[in-house]
Short mmCIF file of C-alpha atoms in Angstrom, two decimals:
data_model
loop_
_atom_site.label_atom_id
_atom_site.label_comp_id
_atom_site.label_asym_id
_atom_site.label_seq_id
_atom_site.Cartn_x
_atom_site.Cartn_y
_atom_site.Cartn_z
CA MET H 1 1.83 160.63 -119.02
CA THR H 2 1.68 157.38 -118.08
CA GLU H 3 5.03 155.89 -116.97
CA ILE H 4 5.31 151.70 -117.88
CA SER H 5 8.07 149.23 -116.76
CA LEU H 6 8.89 146.29 -118.52
CA THR H 7 9.28 142.80 -116.88
CA ARG H 8 13.35 143.60 -116.96
CA ASP H 9 14.13 147.08 -117.20
CA LEU H 10 16.82 146.81 -119.92
CA PHE H 11 15.48 149.20 -121.78
CA GLY H 12 14.53 152.33 -120.28
CA LYS H 13 10.93 153.05 -118.64
CA LEU H 14 8.26 153.87 -121.44
CA GLU H 15 6.27 157.52 -121.06
CA ILE H 16 3.13 157.29 -123.06
CA PRO H 17 0.29 159.81 -123.34
CA GLY H 18 -2.39 158.63 -121.25
CA GLU H 19 -5.46 159.03 -124.10
CA ARG H 20 -3.10 157.52 -126.63
CA LEU H 21 -2.83 153.77 -124.35
CA VAL H 22 -4.82 151.10 -124.67
CA GLY H 23 -3.43 149.41 -122.08
CA VAL H 24 -0.58 147.20 -120.79
CA TYR H 25 -1.08 143.63 -120.72
CA GLY H 26 0.86 140.44 -119.07
CA PRO H 27 0.67 137.02 -118.15
CA ASN H 28 -1.77 136.71 -115.23
CA HIS H 29 0.77 135.91 -112.46
CA SER H 30 -1.30 136.58 -109.09
CA ILE H 31 -4.01 134.28 -110.02
CA ARG H 32 -2.33 131.64 -107.90
CA PRO H 33 1.11 131.13 -105.45
CA GLY H 34 3.20 128.73 -107.16
CA LEU H 35 2.92 124.86 -105.86
CA GLY H 36 4.91 123.23 -103.38
CA ASP H 37 7.15 120.18 -104.54
CA GLU H 38 4.35 118.18 -102.49
CA ASP H 39 1.72 119.49 -104.64
CA LEU H 40 3.92 118.57 -107.81
CA ARG H 41 4.31 114.70 -106.72
CA GLU H 42 0.54 114.66 -105.76
CA ARG H 43 -0.59 116.00 -109.64
CA ILE H 44 2.77 113.13 -110.92
CA ARG H 45 0.97 110.56 -108.70
CA ASN H 46 -2.82 111.34 -110.18
CA PRO H 47 -2.62 111.47 -113.68
CA VAL H 48 -4.85 112.60 -115.98
CA GLY H 49 -6.18 109.71 -118.64
CA ALA H 50 -3.76 107.30 -117.44
CA SER H 51 -3.04 104.68 -115.04
CA PRO H 52 -0.34 105.95 -112.57
CA LEU H 53 3.04 105.75 -113.35
CA ARG H 54 4.32 103.28 -110.94
CA GLU H 55 1.43 100.99 -112.34
CA MET H 56 1.97 101.67 -115.95
CA ALA H 57 5.86 101.12 -115.76
CA ARG H 58 5.84 97.55 -113.79
CA GLY H 59 8.23 95.40 -115.55
CA ALA H 60 9.93 98.07 -117.61
CA ARG H 61 13.73 98.01 -117.79
CA ASN H 62 14.33 100.64 -119.97
CA VAL H 63 13.04 103.80 -119.62
CA LEU H 64 13.83 107.00 -121.58
CA VAL H 65 12.80 110.65 -120.38
CA VAL H 66 12.46 113.42 -122.93
CA THR H 67 12.97 116.93 -121.41
CA ASP H 68 13.11 120.31 -123.10
CA ASP H 69 16.09 122.55 -122.77
CA ILE H 70 17.46 125.53 -121.23
CA THR H 71 15.21 127.94 -123.80
CA ARG H 72 12.24 126.92 -121.30
CA GLN H 73 11.77 127.90 -117.97
CA THR H 74 10.67 124.09 -116.88
CA PRO H 75 12.28 123.25 -113.56
CA LEU H 76 13.64 119.90 -113.99
CA HIS H 77 15.30 120.00 -110.79
CA ARG H 78 11.63 119.96 -109.00
CA VAL H 79 9.68 117.65 -111.79
CA LEU H 80 12.22 114.73 -112.04
CA PRO H 81 12.42 113.93 -108.51
CA PRO H 82 9.09 112.45 -107.76
CA LEU H 83 8.73 111.34 -111.37
CA ILE H 84 12.05 108.95 -110.29
CA GLU H 85 10.57 108.39 -107.36
CA GLU H 86 7.26 107.06 -109.38
CA LEU H 87 9.48 104.57 -111.51
CA ALA H 88 11.39 102.97 -108.25
CA GLU H 89 7.93 101.82 -106.88
CA ALA H 90 7.21 100.58 -110.55
CA GLY H 91 10.53 98.65 -109.56
CA VAL H 92 12.60 100.51 -112.89
CA PRO H 93 16.29 99.90 -112.00
CA ARG H 94 18.28 102.97 -111.44
CA GLU H 95 20.50 102.06 -114.14
CA GLY H 96 17.82 102.02 -116.74
CA ILE H 97 16.73 105.39 -116.70
CA ARG H 98 18.37 107.99 -118.64
CA PHE H 99 17.65 111.11 -120.28
CA LEU H 100 17.54 113.00 -123.62
CA ILE H 101 17.45 116.78 -123.74
CA GLY H 102 15.03 117.75 -126.46
CA LEU H 103 16.90 120.29 -128.63
CA GLY H 104 14.73 120.68 -131.63
CA THR H 105 17.93 122.62 -133.71
CA HIS H 106 18.65 124.38 -130.80
CA ARG H 107 22.24 124.79 -129.49
CA ALA H 108 23.52 121.63 -127.29
CA MET H 109 23.38 122.83 -123.52
CA THR H 110 26.63 123.07 -121.61
CA ASP H 111 27.35 120.79 -118.62
CA GLU H 112 26.67 123.82 -116.35
CA GLU H 113 23.43 124.42 -118.06
CA ILE H 114 22.60 120.83 -117.68
CA THR H 115 23.46 120.89 -113.71
CA ARG H 116 21.58 123.88 -113.47
CA LYS H 117 18.50 122.80 -115.02
CA PHE H 118 18.76 119.26 -113.59
CA GLY H 119 20.02 119.96 -110.23
CA GLU H 120 23.32 118.62 -109.00
CA ASP H 121 21.82 115.25 -107.98
CA ILE H 122 20.44 113.97 -111.22
CA PRO H 123 23.51 114.09 -113.99
CA PRO H 124 25.82 112.43 -111.87
CA LYS H 125 23.57 109.40 -111.29
CA TYR H 126 21.82 108.90 -114.58
CA PRO H 127 22.73 109.59 -118.37
CA VAL H 128 21.68 112.88 -119.75
CA THR H 129 22.19 113.44 -123.92
CA ASN H 130 21.78 115.95 -125.86
CA HIS H 131 19.33 115.55 -128.88
CA ILE H 132 21.84 115.21 -131.81
CA TRP H 133 19.47 116.22 -134.72
CA ASP H 134 21.84 116.61 -137.79
CA ASP H 135 23.57 113.11 -137.80
CA PRO H 136 21.49 110.43 -139.60
CA LYS H 137 23.22 107.86 -138.17
CA GLU H 138 21.43 108.77 -134.83
CA LEU H 139 18.29 109.04 -136.19
CA ALA H 140 15.48 106.20 -136.77
CA SER H 141 12.53 106.38 -139.77
CA LEU H 142 9.05 106.17 -138.88
CA GLY H 143 7.52 106.68 -142.34
CA VAL H 144 5.44 108.95 -143.42
CA CYS H 145 3.01 110.85 -140.98
CA ASP H 146 -0.05 112.28 -141.34
CA LEU H 147 1.04 115.62 -142.55
CA GLY H 148 2.52 113.93 -145.72
CA PHE H 149 6.33 113.80 -144.62
CA GLU H 150 9.09 111.68 -143.29
CA VAL H 151 9.44 111.33 -139.68
CA LEU H 152 12.81 110.79 -138.39
CA VAL H 153 13.30 110.69 -134.62
CA ASN H 154 16.06 109.99 -132.50
CA ARG H 155 16.88 106.56 -132.04
CA LEU H 156 17.09 106.05 -128.27
CA VAL H 157 13.26 106.97 -128.73
CA THR H 158 12.61 103.67 -130.92
CA GLU H 159 14.67 101.68 -128.27
CA THR H 160 12.84 102.18 -124.91
CA ASP H 161 10.86 100.19 -122.88
CA PHE H 162 8.83 103.33 -121.96
CA LEU H 163 8.65 106.80 -123.04
CA ILE H 164 7.84 109.67 -121.10
CA ALA H 165 7.87 113.41 -122.16
CA VAL H 166 8.53 116.23 -119.50
CA GLY H 167 8.49 120.16 -120.48
CA SER H 168 6.14 122.83 -120.28
CA ILE H 169 2.85 124.64 -121.45
CA ILE H 170 2.78 127.88 -123.38
CA PRO H 171 1.18 129.32 -126.20
CA HIS H 172 3.04 128.73 -129.92
CA ALA H 173 2.58 129.57 -133.38
CA THR H 174 4.22 125.99 -134.65
CA ALA H 175 1.69 123.43 -132.99
CA GLY H 176 -0.96 125.65 -130.69
CA PHE H 177 0.88 125.23 -127.67
CA SER H 178 4.17 123.64 -126.67
CA GLY H 179 4.45 120.70 -124.62
CA GLY H 180 2.39 117.52 -125.31
CA GLY H 181 3.40 115.65 -128.43
CA LYS H 182 5.52 118.32 -129.22
CA SER H 183 8.41 117.35 -126.80
CA ILE H 184 9.09 114.31 -129.53
CA MET H 185 7.51 116.05 -133.01
CA PRO H 186 9.57 118.29 -133.51
CA GLY H 187 11.53 118.21 -130.34
CA VAL H 188 13.69 114.93 -130.65
CA CYS H 189 13.29 114.59 -134.56
CA GLY H 190 15.85 114.97 -137.57
CA GLU H 191 16.58 118.14 -139.30
CA ALA H 192 13.97 117.73 -142.42
CA THR H 193 11.23 116.72 -140.31
CA ILE H 194 11.80 119.78 -137.81
CA GLU H 195 11.91 121.79 -141.04
CA ALA H 196 8.62 120.00 -142.53
CA THR H 197 6.66 120.39 -139.25
CA HIS H 198 7.21 124.15 -139.07
CA TRP H 199 6.96 124.57 -142.96
CA ALA H 200 3.19 123.12 -142.43
CA ALA H 201 2.26 125.59 -140.04
CA LEU H 202 2.64 127.93 -142.83
CA ASP H 203 -0.73 126.58 -143.97
CA TYR H 204 -2.35 128.87 -141.19
CA GLY H 205 -2.70 132.54 -139.97
CA MET H 206 -0.97 133.61 -136.56
CA GLY H 207 -4.40 133.80 -135.22
CA GLU H 208 -5.53 130.45 -136.62
CA ILE H 209 -2.95 128.27 -134.91
CA LEU H 210 -1.45 130.15 -131.84
CA ALA H 211 -3.02 128.91 -128.62
CA ASN H 212 -5.89 126.61 -130.73
CA PHE H 213 -6.01 123.31 -129.46
CA ASP H 214 -7.29 121.88 -132.37
CA ASN H 215 -4.81 121.90 -135.59
CA ARG H 216 -3.68 119.46 -137.66
CA VAL H 217 0.18 119.96 -136.85
CA ARG H 218 -0.59 119.22 -133.13
CA GLU H 219 -2.86 116.24 -134.11
CA ALA H 220 0.20 114.72 -136.10
CA ALA H 221 2.24 115.17 -133.97
CA VAL H 222 0.07 113.10 -131.28
CA SER H 223 -0.13 110.36 -133.97
CA VAL H 224 3.76 110.06 -134.01
CA CYS H 225 3.69 109.75 -130.73
CA ARG H 226 1.06 107.18 -130.27
CA GLN H 227 3.40 105.23 -133.23
CA VAL H 228 6.65 105.71 -131.09
CA GLY H 229 4.60 104.57 -127.69
CA LEU H 230 5.07 107.91 -125.43
CA ARG H 231 2.98 106.76 -122.44
CA PHE H 232 3.53 109.32 -119.87
CA ILE H 233 3.71 113.44 -120.08
CA VAL H 234 4.61 115.58 -117.41
CA ASN H 235 3.94 119.29 -118.27
CA THR H 236 4.09 122.30 -116.05
CA ILE H 237 3.00 125.69 -116.34
CA MET H 238 5.05 128.60 -115.46
CA CYS H 239 4.17 131.47 -113.61
CA GLU H 240 6.61 134.46 -112.66
CA GLU H 241 10.19 133.93 -111.34
CA GLY H 242 9.94 130.26 -112.19
CA LYS H 243 7.21 129.64 -109.93
CA VAL H 244 4.91 126.40 -111.23
CA PHE H 245 1.22 127.58 -111.62
CA ASP H 246 0.11 124.08 -111.93
CA LEU H 247 1.01 120.40 -113.54
CA VAL H 248 -0.48 118.03 -115.53
CA ALA H 249 0.51 114.66 -116.19
CA GLY H 250 -1.00 111.41 -117.54
CA ASP H 251 -2.00 110.76 -121.57
CA VAL H 252 -0.54 112.85 -123.80
CA GLU H 253 -3.98 114.22 -125.33
CA GLU H 254 -5.78 114.14 -122.34
CA ALA H 255 -3.61 115.90 -120.08
CA HIS H 256 -2.05 118.23 -122.48
CA ARG H 257 -5.71 119.50 -123.40
CA LEU H 258 -6.46 120.05 -119.60
CA GLY H 259 -2.60 121.74 -119.57
CA THR H 260 -3.71 124.30 -122.43
CA GLU H 261 -6.87 124.93 -120.66
CA ARG H 262 -4.98 125.94 -117.24
CA CYS H 263 -2.13 127.70 -119.32
CA LEU H 264 -4.95 130.20 -120.55
CA ASP H 265 -5.94 131.22 -117.10
CA VAL H 266 -2.17 132.74 -116.91
CA TYR H 267 -1.30 133.65 -120.43
CA GLY H 268 -4.67 134.22 -121.91
CA VAL H 269 -5.03 138.32 -121.98
CA ALA H 270 -8.10 139.77 -122.86
CA VAL H 271 -7.42 142.89 -124.58
CA GLU H 272 -9.95 146.07 -125.31
CA ASP H 273 -9.10 146.66 -128.84
CA ALA H 274 -6.35 146.58 -131.56
CA ALA H 275 -3.65 149.09 -131.52
CA ASP H 276 -1.40 151.02 -133.91
CA VAL H 277 1.42 150.67 -132.04
CA VAL H 278 2.78 147.31 -130.19
CA VAL H 279 5.35 147.28 -127.88
CA ALA H 280 6.13 143.45 -127.53
CA GLU H 281 8.46 142.13 -124.71
CA ALA H 282 10.68 139.44 -125.96
CA PHE H 283 11.62 138.43 -122.15
CA PRO H 284 12.05 135.41 -121.21
CA THR H 285 12.27 134.05 -124.78
CA ASP H 286 15.33 136.11 -125.97
CA ILE H 287 17.98 134.30 -125.63
CA ASP H 288 18.49 135.49 -129.96
CA LEU H 289 16.74 137.33 -132.05
CA ARG H 290 15.32 134.04 -133.39
CA GLN H 291 13.66 132.65 -130.43
CA ALA H 292 12.83 136.64 -129.69
CA ILE H 293 10.42 137.12 -132.42
CA LYS H 294 7.76 134.60 -130.92
CA ALA H 295 6.68 137.97 -129.26
CA VAL H 296 5.94 139.50 -132.93
CA CYS H 297 3.26 136.49 -133.07
CA SER H 298 1.56 137.66 -130.17
CA ALA H 299 1.76 141.50 -131.70
CA ASP H 300 0.54 140.52 -134.90
CA ILE H 301 -3.00 139.69 -133.80
CA VAL H 302 -3.64 142.74 -132.10
CA CYS H 303 -1.75 145.28 -134.62
CA ARG H 304 -3.59 147.31 -136.88
CA ASP H 305 -2.72 147.13 -140.37
CA GLY H 306 0.26 149.94 -141.14
CA GLY H 307 0.84 149.77 -137.53
CA VAL H 308 4.34 149.25 -135.82
CA ILE H 309 5.28 146.36 -133.55
CA ILE H 310 8.31 147.01 -131.04
CA LEU H 311 10.20 144.29 -130.28
CA PRO H 312 12.55 144.85 -126.94
CA ALA H 313 14.65 141.72 -126.84
CA ASP H 314 18.08 141.11 -125.07
CA CYS H 315 19.77 138.48 -127.21
CA PRO H 316 22.88 138.03 -125.37
CA GLU H 317 23.63 135.31 -128.03
CA GLY H 318 23.00 137.28 -130.96
CA VAL H 319 20.60 136.79 -133.76
CA SER H 320 20.81 132.65 -134.57
CA PRO H 321 23.59 130.60 -133.24
CA GLN H 322 22.29 127.76 -135.34
CA PHE H 323 21.99 129.52 -138.68
CA PRO H 324 24.39 132.01 -139.67
CA ASP H 325 22.48 132.85 -142.58
CA PHE H 326 19.19 134.36 -140.59
CA SER H 327 20.52 138.10 -140.94
CA ARG H 328 21.66 137.34 -144.25
CA TYR H 329 18.51 136.72 -145.62
CA GLY H 330 16.00 138.56 -143.07
CA PHE H 331 12.48 139.45 -143.31
CA ARG H 332 12.76 141.26 -146.64
CA ASP H 333 11.07 138.98 -149.05
CA PRO H 334 9.21 136.61 -147.35
CA GLU H 335 6.96 135.61 -150.30
CA GLY H 336 10.20 135.31 -152.86
CA LEU H 337 11.98 132.71 -150.27
CA PHE H 338 8.35 130.74 -150.15
CA ARG H 339 8.86 130.60 -153.51
CA ALA H 340 11.88 129.48 -153.42
CA VAL H 341 11.49 126.64 -151.18
CA GLU H 342 8.43 125.30 -153.02
CA ALA H 343 10.63 125.72 -156.17
CA GLY H 344 13.59 123.22 -154.58
CA GLU H 345 15.42 126.68 -155.01
CA PHE H 346 16.33 126.98 -151.23
CA THR H 347 16.83 123.57 -148.98
CA GLN H 348 17.42 125.33 -145.40
CA LYS H 349 13.34 125.18 -144.79
CA LEU H 350 13.55 125.57 -140.93
CA LEU H 351 15.54 128.70 -141.71
CA ALA H 352 12.69 129.75 -144.11
CA TYR H 353 9.88 129.31 -142.27
CA THR H 354 11.04 131.65 -139.40
CA LEU H 355 12.07 133.92 -142.05
CA VAL H 356 8.65 133.67 -143.73
CA ALA H 357 6.28 133.42 -141.01
CA ILE H 358 7.54 136.73 -139.60
CA GLY H 359 8.45 138.41 -142.98
CA ARG H 360 5.11 138.27 -143.61
CA ILE H 361 4.02 140.46 -140.67
CA ILE H 362 6.88 142.95 -140.37
CA SER H 363 7.62 143.71 -143.99
CA LYS H 364 3.90 143.46 -145.71
CA ARG H 365 1.01 144.42 -142.90
CA VAL H 366 2.99 146.51 -140.41
CA LYS H 367 6.79 147.73 -139.53
CA GLY H 368 8.90 146.17 -136.54
CA ILE H 369 11.35 148.42 -134.70
CA LEU H 370 14.03 146.41 -132.77
CA VAL H 371 15.82 147.68 -129.48
CA SER H 372 18.44 145.88 -128.40
CA ALA H 373 22.18 146.14 -127.13
CA HIS H 374 23.30 142.68 -128.68
CA VAL H 375 21.91 143.10 -132.30
CA GLY H 376 23.19 146.40 -133.91
CA GLU H 377 21.54 148.77 -136.05
CA ALA H 378 22.85 147.62 -139.42
CA GLU H 379 22.48 144.03 -138.51
CA ALA H 380 18.81 144.84 -137.75
CA GLU H 381 18.31 147.06 -140.49
CA ARG H 382 20.02 145.07 -143.04
CA MET H 383 16.90 141.89 -141.88
CA GLY H 384 13.93 144.05 -142.11
CA PHE H 385 13.78 145.99 -139.11
CA LEU H 386 14.15 149.25 -138.27
CA TRP H 387 16.10 149.92 -134.78
CA ALA H 388 15.97 152.32 -131.94
CA PRO H 389 18.62 152.44 -128.70
CA SER H 390 16.31 152.82 -126.26
CA LEU H 391 12.25 151.88 -125.75
CA GLN H 392 11.36 155.53 -125.51
CA GLU H 393 12.82 156.58 -128.79
CA ALA H 394 11.22 153.53 -130.60
CA ALA H 395 7.60 154.45 -128.98
CA ASP H 396 8.40 157.97 -130.52
CA ARG H 397 9.09 157.12 -133.79
CA ALA H 398 6.37 154.31 -134.08
CA MET H 399 3.96 157.37 -132.60
CA GLU H 400 4.88 159.85 -135.41
CA MET H 401 4.87 157.12 -138.17
CA THR H 402 1.80 155.84 -137.38
CA GLY H 403 0.06 159.61 -136.46
CA PRO H 404 -1.28 161.82 -134.05
CA GLY H 405 -4.75 159.95 -133.37
CA SER H 406 -2.69 156.32 -133.07
CA ARG H 407 -2.88 153.97 -129.71
CA VAL H 408 -0.43 152.14 -128.15
CA MET H 409 -0.47 149.16 -126.24
CA VAL H 410 2.07 146.93 -124.32
CA LEU H 411 2.66 143.46 -124.04
CA LYS H 412 4.41 141.89 -121.29
CA GLU H 413 6.59 138.63 -121.85
CA ALA H 414 4.82 138.74 -125.46
CA GLY H 415 6.50 135.56 -126.58
CA GLU H 416 4.61 133.64 -123.96
CA ILE H 417 1.19 135.50 -123.61
CA ILE H 418 -1.71 135.26 -125.85
CA PRO H 419 -3.87 138.53 -126.18
CA ARG H 420 -7.78 138.10 -127.56
CA ILE H 421 -9.32 141.42 -128.50
CA ARG H 422 -13.13 141.68 -126.62
CA ALA H 423 -14.26 144.23 -129.50
CA VAL H 424 -12.30 143.70 -132.99
CA GLY H 425 -11.44 147.18 -134.64
CA ALA H 426 -10.71 147.65 -138.03
CA GLY H 427 -7.46 145.97 -139.40
CA ALA H 428 -6.87 143.50 -136.36
CA ARG H 429 -5.99 140.29 -136.92
#
């Protein structure tokens, strides 16, 4: 037997017969020690594809910095001070700098969370505002984007002299990678635009868009960023325990492209073959189930047809506080829900996107088993998951379901990695 521990020991140890184990894979955290503050400052001062910020922002009196939220690991308390130093060198007055948290449709950050993420020094000195995505009065129209839908964006973005976006880069199922132009679209867009952006990603299979830089969704987001005047990005690539593996700054496309290449040094994982059972650890993207199922996207690439994906997910905030209907509809009938949206019979498009995308995996191609202390058996099964009280019971059940010759793979921090199969077996994605 091979004993396996996940990143967090919330679900118990896992024992798998050695001959049935394909492998245990996770981010390459050991590739480089975390960068120090002076390293971060140096990278911000020497951008990619752009002039130094201290030169670009000269003459600006009103600077808006869009940041990510508490669901991302970007250490704003370390990244923002050298950014503010650059703006000061450019002559931007302190009262001319403000921060907008790009929530998408996530819940607003609390004051305590803002202090934890931004640090104790920034919130008292600068306005820090949660993006309001569901109030038309807070939004401005940019017209129709390259994907064919109207872009509604936070008014603050259109009213600033100089726009900056700060975030982190990880593989992402909607735009290929997070960071870059995604900070603006959909990060600070209105609900209809966020819905339409995600819906457009359903035109692609998971293997076509996840961790692929060249895709139409990302390109459309960059076009919108150029339109609103996004001049500078700062994107970190994180590694274990909140350490910064690398940082890129500069142009929304050139710097982001370089950052995605660096990202794959950490989160790109070469695996030997597909597996019949894939354990996909949801940490650190498991604040709720709607976030946790990002791990299913990575597992989909390496799970054989007819296999089982096991999702260990803490979900301290339950299924989805923002979308009470999430568990009501679940993943049971993705094509029926897709047709209802296309016919205009179901209007919660963003909700439907997630249910369709994941439903096409766990209700049609494979089975899914959820392991969570905060989402119970009845609720999980109502949504289309099987459920187990421990990781070992889930694995035993999955191996029984897939037969005596089936093989098991474990993906640590699966919500952020991108597995690539060296030798593609039958039924792999």
